[in-house]
Tab-separated table of C-alpha atoms and ligand atoms in Angstrom:
chain	number	residue	atom	x	y	z
A	1	MET	CA	100.034	-101.875	-178.073
A	2	ASP	CA	96.740	-102.712	-179.727
A	3	ALA	CA	93.758	-102.854	-177.343
A	4	ARG	CA	90.026	-103.144	-177.627
A	5	LEU	CA	88.227	-101.148	-174.986
A	6	VAL	CA	84.513	-101.174	-174.303
A	7	LEU	CA	82.902	-97.950	-173.105
A	8	LEU	CA	79.731	-98.346	-171.050
A	9	PRO	CA	78.533	-94.780	-170.466
A	10	GLY	CA	75.236	-95.856	-168.838
A	11	ASP	CA	72.851	-93.389	-167.243
A	12	GLY	CA	72.765	-89.921	-165.689
A	13	ILE	CA	76.177	-88.251	-165.680
A	14	GLY	CA	77.780	-91.499	-166.976
A	15	PRO	CA	77.986	-90.430	-170.632
A	16	GLU	CA	79.509	-87.028	-169.785
A	17	VAL	CA	82.261	-88.349	-167.561
A	18	VAL	CA	83.063	-91.328	-169.824
A	19	ALA	CA	83.415	-88.926	-172.786
A	20	GLN	CA	86.155	-87.042	-170.923
A	21	ALA	CA	87.944	-90.243	-169.961
A	22	GLU	CA	87.792	-91.394	-173.583
A	23	ARG	CA	89.515	-88.142	-174.656
A	24	VAL	CA	92.208	-88.797	-172.076
A	25	LEU	CA	92.711	-92.406	-173.273
A	26	LYS	CA	92.935	-91.192	-176.879
A	27	THR	CA	95.554	-88.695	-175.831
A	28	VAL	CA	97.519	-91.427	-174.078
A	29	ALA	CA	97.356	-93.574	-177.236
A	30	ARG	CA	98.708	-90.715	-179.313
A	31	GLN	CA	101.434	-89.735	-176.877
A	32	PHE	CA	102.708	-93.244	-176.242
A	33	GLY	CA	102.096	-94.759	-179.679
A	34	HIS	CA	99.300	-97.224	-178.892
A	35	ALA	CA	96.184	-98.131	-180.871
A	36	PHE	CA	93.099	-98.216	-178.667
A	37	HIS	CA	89.883	-99.321	-180.415
A	38	PHE	CA	86.762	-98.093	-178.654
A	39	VAL	CA	83.372	-99.755	-178.789
A	40	THR	CA	80.446	-98.096	-177.029
A	41	CYS	CA	77.731	-100.356	-175.601
A	42	ASP	CA	74.448	-100.025	-173.728
A	43	ILE	CA	73.971	-100.902	-170.081
A	44	GLY	CA	71.589	-99.927	-167.289
A	45	GLY	CA	68.424	-97.902	-167.577
A	46	GLY	CA	69.087	-96.804	-171.162
A	47	ALA	CA	69.470	-100.449	-172.180
A	48	ILE	CA	66.173	-101.300	-170.433
A	49	ASP	CA	64.459	-98.586	-172.481
A	50	ARG	CA	65.969	-99.753	-175.738
A	51	TYR	CA	66.113	-103.538	-175.327
A	52	GLY	CA	64.079	-104.389	-172.259
A	53	THR	CA	67.140	-105.633	-170.434
A	54	PRO	CA	69.884	-103.772	-168.521
A	55	LEU	CA	72.611	-106.071	-169.937
A	56	PRO	CA	71.958	-106.907	-173.598
A	57	GLU	CA	73.675	-109.934	-175.181
A	58	LYS	CA	75.481	-107.664	-177.622
A	59	THR	CA	77.062	-105.793	-174.735
A	60	ILE	CA	78.246	-109.033	-173.137
A	61	ALA	CA	79.704	-110.204	-176.441
A	62	GLU	CA	81.571	-106.967	-177.061
A	63	CYS	CA	82.936	-106.981	-173.483
A	64	ARG	CA	84.067	-110.570	-173.931
A	65	ALA	CA	86.071	-109.537	-177.004
A	66	SER	CA	87.731	-106.635	-175.160
A	67	GLN	CA	90.751	-106.159	-172.873
A	68	ALA	CA	88.888	-103.846	-170.503
A	69	MET	CA	85.613	-102.061	-169.844
A	70	LEU	CA	85.137	-98.474	-168.694
A	71	LEU	CA	81.771	-97.769	-167.109
A	72	GLY	CA	80.145	-94.445	-166.180
A	73	ALA	CA	77.180	-95.171	-163.922
A	74	VAL	CA	73.818	-96.881	-163.994
A	75	GLY	CA	70.416	-96.088	-162.509
A	76	GLY	CA	68.060	-93.185	-161.999
A	77	PRO	CA	64.595	-92.297	-160.698
A	78	LYS	CA	62.989	-93.287	-164.003
A	79	TRP	CA	63.738	-96.944	-163.279
A	80	ASP	CA	63.293	-96.919	-159.491
A	81	ASP	CA	59.892	-98.609	-159.294
A	82	PRO	CA	60.374	-101.400	-156.682
A	83	THR	CA	57.860	-103.606	-158.505
A	84	ALA	CA	59.652	-103.300	-161.885
A	85	LYS	CA	60.654	-106.535	-163.614
A	86	THR	CA	64.251	-105.475	-163.887
A	87	ARG	CA	66.490	-102.670	-162.676
A	88	PRO	CA	69.529	-100.827	-164.149
A	89	GLU	CA	71.692	-102.072	-161.241
A	90	ALA	CA	71.079	-105.637	-162.457
A	91	GLY	CA	73.144	-104.751	-165.525
A	92	LEU	CA	76.193	-103.919	-163.396
A	93	LEU	CA	75.696	-106.947	-161.138
A	94	GLY	CA	75.305	-109.133	-164.248
A	95	LEU	CA	78.551	-107.813	-165.699
A	96	ARG	CA	80.424	-108.502	-162.445
A	97	LYS	CA	79.056	-112.037	-162.343
A	98	GLU	CA	79.479	-112.738	-166.078
A	99	PHE	CA	83.206	-111.875	-165.975
A	100	ASP	CA	83.757	-113.247	-162.433
A	101	LEU	CA	85.075	-109.859	-161.272
A	102	PHE	CA	85.440	-110.968	-157.690
A	103	ALA	CA	87.842	-108.336	-156.410
A	104	ASN	CA	86.893	-104.683	-156.314
A	105	LEU	CA	89.800	-102.332	-155.582
A	106	ARG	CA	88.836	-98.963	-154.175
A	107	PRO	CA	91.808	-96.783	-153.234
A	108	ILE	CA	91.094	-93.988	-150.784
A	109	LYS	CA	93.894	-91.472	-150.708
A	110	PRO	CA	92.934	-87.867	-150.025
A	111	TRP	CA	94.601	-85.364	-152.370
A	112	PRO	CA	96.698	-82.907	-150.357
A	113	GLN	CA	95.353	-80.086	-152.572
A	114	LEU	CA	91.797	-80.862	-151.480
A	115	LEU	CA	92.085	-81.522	-147.755
A	116	GLY	CA	89.889	-78.494	-147.180
A	117	ALA	CA	87.068	-80.233	-149.063
A	118	SER	CA	86.887	-83.058	-146.513
A	119	PRO	CA	84.113	-82.865	-143.936
A	120	LEU	CA	86.707	-84.171	-141.428
A	121	ARG	CA	89.492	-82.155	-139.835
A	122	ARG	CA	92.770	-82.056	-141.714
A	123	GLU	CA	94.723	-83.596	-138.846
A	124	ILE	CA	92.514	-86.701	-138.968
A	125	VAL	CA	92.483	-87.158	-142.764
A	126	GLU	CA	95.990	-86.094	-143.714
A	127	GLY	CA	98.212	-89.040	-144.676
A	128	THR	CA	95.349	-91.508	-145.115
A	129	ASP	CA	96.090	-94.127	-147.753
A	130	ILE	CA	93.721	-97.138	-147.736
A	131	LEU	CA	93.144	-99.771	-150.384
A	132	PHE	CA	89.769	-101.398	-149.973
A	133	VAL	CA	89.448	-104.834	-151.481
A	134	ARG	CA	85.747	-105.596	-151.602
A	135	GLU	CA	84.500	-109.081	-152.509
A	136	LEU	CA	82.206	-108.434	-155.459
A	137	THR	CA	80.542	-111.582	-156.777
A	138	GLY	CA	79.243	-113.319	-153.690
A	139	GLY	CA	77.496	-112.780	-150.364
A	140	ILE	CA	74.082	-111.304	-149.866
A	141	TYR	CA	74.122	-109.662	-153.304
A	142	PHE	CA	73.971	-113.034	-155.029
A	143	GLY	CA	72.670	-115.451	-152.366
A	144	ASP	CA	69.232	-116.966	-152.341
A	145	SER	CA	66.473	-114.391	-152.045
A	146	GLY	CA	62.749	-114.326	-152.420
A	147	ARG	CA	59.339	-113.364	-151.137
A	148	ARG	CA	56.377	-115.310	-149.918
A	149	PRO	CA	52.976	-114.541	-148.534
A	150	HIS	CA	52.858	-113.975	-144.800
A	151	ALA	CA	50.047	-113.276	-142.375
A	152	GLY	CA	49.667	-109.525	-142.533
A	153	GLY	CA	51.405	-109.156	-145.915
A	154	GLU	CA	54.575	-110.751	-147.179
A	155	GLU	CA	57.961	-111.795	-145.970
A	156	ALA	CA	61.220	-111.463	-147.885
A	157	TRP	CA	64.747	-112.850	-147.422
A	158	SER	CA	68.242	-112.255	-148.744
A	159	THR	CA	71.003	-114.666	-147.851
A	160	MET	CA	74.690	-114.017	-147.187
A	161	ILE	CA	76.541	-117.082	-148.378
A	162	TYR	CA	80.277	-117.649	-148.943
A	163	SER	CA	82.467	-120.621	-149.698
A	164	THR	CA	86.089	-121.233	-148.621
A	165	PRO	CA	87.541	-120.673	-152.147
A	166	GLU	CA	85.557	-117.462	-152.613
A	167	ILE	CA	87.043	-116.072	-149.412
A	168	GLU	CA	90.578	-117.340	-150.120
A	169	ARG	CA	90.863	-115.802	-153.587
A	170	VAL	CA	89.869	-112.278	-152.529
A	171	VAL	CA	92.006	-112.379	-149.370
A	172	ARG	CA	94.957	-113.387	-151.590
A	173	VAL	CA	94.375	-110.289	-153.765
A	174	ALA	CA	94.390	-108.134	-150.625
A	175	ALA	CA	97.505	-109.724	-149.189
A	176	ALA	CA	99.407	-109.505	-152.500
A	177	ALA	CA	98.522	-105.803	-152.665
A	178	ALA	CA	99.623	-105.255	-149.067
A	179	ARG	CA	103.076	-106.704	-149.892
A	180	LEU	CA	103.559	-103.829	-152.339
A	181	ARG	CA	102.301	-101.248	-149.827
A	182	ARG	CA	102.644	-100.951	-146.043
A	183	ARG	CA	102.304	-104.687	-145.408
A	184	LYS	CA	99.162	-104.653	-143.282
A	185	VAL	CA	95.852	-106.410	-143.917
A	186	THR	CA	92.674	-105.634	-141.974
A	187	MET	CA	89.811	-108.110	-142.484
A	188	VAL	CA	86.400	-106.685	-141.603
A	189	ASP	CA	83.477	-108.917	-140.616
A	190	LYS	CA	80.594	-109.395	-138.217
A	191	ALA	CA	81.798	-112.643	-136.681
A	192	ASN	CA	80.070	-111.960	-133.375
A	193	VAL	CA	76.716	-112.458	-135.103
A	194	LEU	CA	76.970	-113.929	-138.603
A	195	GLU	CA	77.927	-117.511	-139.442
A	196	ALA	CA	79.186	-116.359	-142.889
A	197	SER	CA	81.535	-113.959	-141.093
A	198	ARG	CA	82.808	-116.770	-138.851
A	199	LEU	CA	83.829	-118.672	-141.963
A	200	TRP	CA	85.561	-115.551	-143.308
A	201	ARG	CA	87.462	-115.224	-140.027
A	202	GLN	CA	88.590	-118.854	-139.981
A	203	VAL	CA	89.540	-119.056	-143.629
A	204	SER	CA	91.408	-115.821	-143.796
A	205	ALA	CA	93.306	-116.375	-140.535
A	206	LYS	CA	94.435	-119.757	-141.790
A	207	LEU	CA	95.443	-118.408	-145.197
A	208	MET	CA	97.289	-115.400	-143.793
A	209	ALA	CA	99.260	-117.654	-141.380
A	210	ALA	CA	100.075	-120.178	-144.078
A	211	GLU	CA	100.966	-117.856	-147.001
A	212	TYR	CA	101.404	-114.353	-145.700
A	213	ALA	CA	102.955	-114.673	-142.253
A	214	ASP	CA	105.262	-111.792	-143.189
A	215	LEU	CA	102.316	-109.380	-143.155
A	216	GLU	CA	100.626	-107.733	-140.207
A	217	TYR	CA	97.063	-109.071	-139.985
A	218	GLU	CA	94.144	-107.918	-137.879
A	219	VAL	CA	90.374	-108.425	-137.758
A	220	VAL	CA	87.899	-105.658	-137.003
A	221	LEU	CA	84.107	-105.870	-136.630
A	222	VAL	CA	82.262	-103.904	-139.258
A	223	ASP	CA	80.400	-101.588	-136.844
A	224	ALA	CA	83.664	-100.690	-135.108
A	225	MET	CA	85.318	-100.201	-138.522
A	226	ALA	CA	82.634	-97.622	-139.424
A	227	MET	CA	83.821	-95.685	-136.384
A	228	HIS	CA	87.582	-96.149	-136.880
A	229	LEU	CA	87.353	-94.852	-140.442
A	230	LEU	CA	86.297	-91.507	-139.057
A	231	SER	CA	88.566	-91.393	-136.008
A	232	ARG	CA	91.821	-92.983	-137.207
A	233	PRO	CA	91.750	-93.677	-140.956
A	234	ARG	CA	95.547	-93.411	-141.177
A	235	ASP	CA	95.946	-96.709	-139.269
A	236	PHE	CA	94.703	-98.807	-142.177
A	237	ASP	CA	96.570	-100.057	-145.205
A	238	VAL	CA	94.692	-102.807	-147.108
A	239	VAL	CA	91.150	-103.563	-145.898
A	240	VAL	CA	89.426	-106.697	-147.166
A	241	THR	CA	85.791	-107.468	-146.612
A	242	GLU	CA	82.667	-109.137	-148.000
A	243	ASN	CA	80.439	-107.581	-150.632
A	244	MET	CA	77.820	-105.589	-148.708
A	245	PHE	CA	80.119	-104.436	-145.920
A	246	GLY	CA	82.497	-103.247	-148.606
A	247	ASP	CA	79.722	-101.398	-150.397
A	248	ILE	CA	78.811	-99.463	-147.266
A	249	LEU	CA	82.295	-98.879	-145.868
A	250	THR	CA	83.650	-97.594	-149.183
A	251	ASP	CA	80.893	-95.041	-149.486
A	252	GLU	CA	81.720	-93.916	-145.962
A	253	ALA	CA	85.476	-93.853	-146.716
A	254	SER	CA	84.817	-91.931	-149.924
A	255	MET	CA	83.937	-88.932	-147.800
A	256	LEU	CA	87.461	-88.763	-146.341
A	257	PRO	CA	88.858	-87.126	-149.512
A	258	GLY	CA	85.883	-84.769	-149.597
A	259	SER	CA	84.182	-85.776	-152.853
A	260	LEU	CA	82.970	-88.905	-154.510
A	261	GLY	CA	83.950	-87.174	-157.737
A	262	LEU	CA	87.576	-88.126	-157.311
A	263	LEU	CA	87.458	-91.834	-156.593
A	264	PRO	CA	88.077	-94.552	-159.160
A	265	SER	CA	87.581	-98.276	-158.736
A	266	ALA	CA	88.742	-101.417	-160.505
A	267	SER	CA	86.967	-104.755	-160.568
A	268	ILE	CA	89.144	-107.661	-161.572
A	269	GLY	CA	88.782	-111.413	-161.974
A	270	SER	CA	91.334	-114.164	-162.478
A	271	SER	CA	91.305	-113.777	-166.221
A	272	GLY	CA	89.346	-111.817	-168.881
A	273	PRO	CA	88.653	-108.111	-169.072
A	274	GLY	CA	88.601	-105.877	-165.976
A	275	LEU	CA	85.903	-103.336	-165.271
A	276	TYR	CA	86.802	-99.777	-164.339
A	277	GLU	CA	84.428	-97.153	-163.024
A	278	PRO	CA	84.084	-94.148	-160.771
A	279	ILE	CA	82.721	-94.957	-157.303
A	280	HIS	CA	80.043	-92.314	-157.638
A	281	GLY	CA	76.594	-93.052	-159.030
A	282	SER	CA	74.607	-91.597	-161.926
A	283	ALA	CA	73.774	-88.333	-160.084
A	284	PRO	CA	70.587	-87.769	-162.150
A	285	THR	CA	69.947	-84.325	-160.647
A	286	ILE	CA	73.090	-82.858	-162.249
A	287	ALA	CA	73.060	-84.963	-165.445
A	288	GLY	CA	73.348	-83.140	-168.758
A	289	LYS	CA	74.462	-79.865	-167.167
A	290	ASP	CA	78.202	-80.182	-167.837
A	291	ILE	CA	78.980	-79.717	-164.130
A	292	ALA	CA	79.845	-83.308	-163.021
A	293	ASN	CA	83.408	-84.026	-161.995
A	294	PRO	CA	85.045	-86.305	-164.618
A	295	LEU	CA	88.208	-86.903	-162.561
A	296	ALA	CA	87.030	-90.146	-160.909
A	297	THR	CA	86.370	-91.662	-164.341
A	298	ILE	CA	89.667	-90.304	-165.716
A	299	LEU	CA	91.459	-91.869	-162.709
A	300	ALA	CA	89.521	-95.121	-163.393
A	301	ALA	CA	90.950	-95.010	-166.929
A	302	ALA	CA	94.399	-94.737	-165.308
A	303	MET	CA	93.640	-97.868	-163.293
A	304	LEU	CA	92.553	-99.562	-166.523
A	305	LEU	CA	95.891	-98.739	-168.098
A	306	ARG	CA	97.730	-100.094	-165.089
A	307	HIS	CA	95.757	-103.237	-164.228
A	308	SER	CA	94.357	-104.477	-167.548
A	309	LEU	CA	96.928	-103.236	-170.052
A	310	ASN	CA	100.022	-103.249	-167.830
A	311	LEU	CA	100.864	-99.703	-168.920
A	312	GLU	CA	102.269	-98.361	-165.665
A	313	GLU	CA	104.050	-95.360	-167.172
A	314	GLU	CA	100.908	-94.276	-169.024
A	315	ALA	CA	98.765	-94.716	-165.894
A	316	ALA	CA	101.181	-92.630	-163.849
A	317	ALA	CA	101.157	-89.953	-166.577
A	318	VAL	CA	97.371	-89.651	-166.347
A	319	GLU	CA	97.528	-89.442	-162.535
A	320	ALA	CA	100.279	-86.803	-162.757
A	321	ALA	CA	98.158	-84.796	-165.254
A	322	VAL	CA	95.198	-84.829	-162.841
A	323	GLU	CA	97.526	-83.759	-160.036
A	324	ARG	CA	98.874	-80.885	-162.123
A	325	VAL	CA	95.416	-79.620	-162.930
A	326	LEU	CA	94.477	-79.706	-159.243
A	327	ASP	CA	97.754	-78.011	-158.343
A	328	GLN	CA	96.850	-75.205	-160.766
A	329	GLY	CA	93.717	-74.695	-158.679
A	330	HIS	CA	91.081	-75.847	-161.196
A	331	ARG	CA	87.949	-77.203	-159.498
A	332	THR	CA	84.619	-78.617	-160.559
A	333	ALA	CA	81.701	-77.456	-158.354
A	334	ASP	CA	81.782	-80.534	-156.054
A	335	ILE	CA	85.327	-79.759	-154.889
A	336	ALA	CA	85.277	-75.957	-155.182
A	337	ALA	CA	84.089	-75.383	-151.600
A	338	GLY	CA	81.852	-72.597	-152.871
A	339	GLY	CA	84.656	-70.944	-154.850
A	340	PRO	CA	84.883	-70.532	-158.625
A	341	SER	CA	84.369	-73.737	-160.604
A	342	ILE	CA	84.694	-75.150	-164.144
A	343	GLY	CA	82.562	-77.627	-166.000
A	344	THR	CA	82.956	-81.298	-166.983
A	345	THR	CA	84.293	-80.680	-170.497
A	346	LYS	CA	86.689	-77.938	-169.446
A	347	MET	CA	88.116	-80.222	-166.728
A	348	GLY	CA	88.646	-82.930	-169.353
A	349	THR	CA	90.337	-80.428	-171.663
A	350	LEU	CA	92.705	-79.332	-168.903
A	351	VAL	CA	93.748	-82.939	-168.186
A	352	VAL	CA	94.277	-83.584	-171.877
A	353	GLU	CA	96.436	-80.453	-172.099
A	354	ALA	CA	98.419	-81.366	-169.001
A	355	LEU	CA	99.023	-84.774	-170.503
A	356	SER	CA	100.107	-83.335	-173.865
A	357	GLY	CA	102.196	-80.559	-172.403
B	1	IPM	C1	78.564	-99.822	-156.063
B	1	IPM	C2	77.112	-99.571	-156.297
B	1	IPM	C3	76.485	-100.874	-156.714
B	1	IPM	C4	76.645	-101.864	-155.578
B	1	IPM	C5	75.026	-100.788	-157.147
B	1	IPM	C6	74.814	-99.746	-158.215
B	1	IPM	C7	74.509	-102.110	-157.588
B	1	IPM	O1	76.520	-99.051	-155.165
B	1	IPM	O2	79.289	-100.201	-157.045
B	1	IPM	O3	79.063	-99.647	-154.933
B	1	IPM	O4	75.869	-101.869	-154.636
B	1	IPM	O5	77.601	-102.651	-155.639
B	2	MN	MN1	77.910	-98.645	-153.515
């Protein structure tokens, strides 16, 4: 296979972890006889510094000409001024919107080797296997917002807005995924308060009854869900929810496996390139020290192989290589529980070796 892949290293630890994932993808290409062409583009804070915008036109054009995009992370204290004209995060949001990447898949499956790294007791976490499907191009992230003068200062608003088709298409992604898993869909909303949530509840109930009556379907309020994730995470299979609830719940859920450093995510649209990235952020305090965990990005590369290139065997090989390295006891600092640890590059080398061996 011939594929054009765009690397978007971004800020903070982004470049370090993407570099390791690139090595892994190159190894896959060699082992399985593919030709992957890599193009590296600017996004986020670095792009603001160089071009005055977090998502330069050139980056968009390269992404459009690609099969998939692999992103590190964006943002950092340097660009955190709340009065700034633009922010690194706008680059990521722009990319999601530009390519209509409406479904964000975030699998949460604690590794048996690392159960000790979880802040929760083993008997609660063990056996958890959740696929979050977060709506990614609508809701309060993209609704009308603004500021205006107000007695005593200003007032500001952000609007959560959803249409029937926006809800239907992401619920369909969730339901289709559930059919290949444990056949259960949990839809999370705040229908006791928010009108937008009441539309979600109506639309998804109707769709599930009409097209997915073979699946178990339940609705849970978002505040209760925050609790259930810590008390009975094993009870959930596919969880679908709107953009901001998904943002918050997936950060919470990411603690079940113990470290953000292990969690990949995929953002997909109905056509065009998909976007793959670790769930973690740019971690500016550890950037440039060769201590960040590259496994989330390496596992995101596996998702890229699976979802955008349809290379299931190759994706599984990468995941198996990561598993082997963990089985051998190798740990970066974030998952070492105070024990001996290795650096970013070394971890990448071990995965490459496991893949080649
Ligand atoms: C995420 C991040 C982004 C989001 C930020 C960086 C815009 O937190 O991917 O979860 O809020 O969606
Ligand atoms: Mn987030």
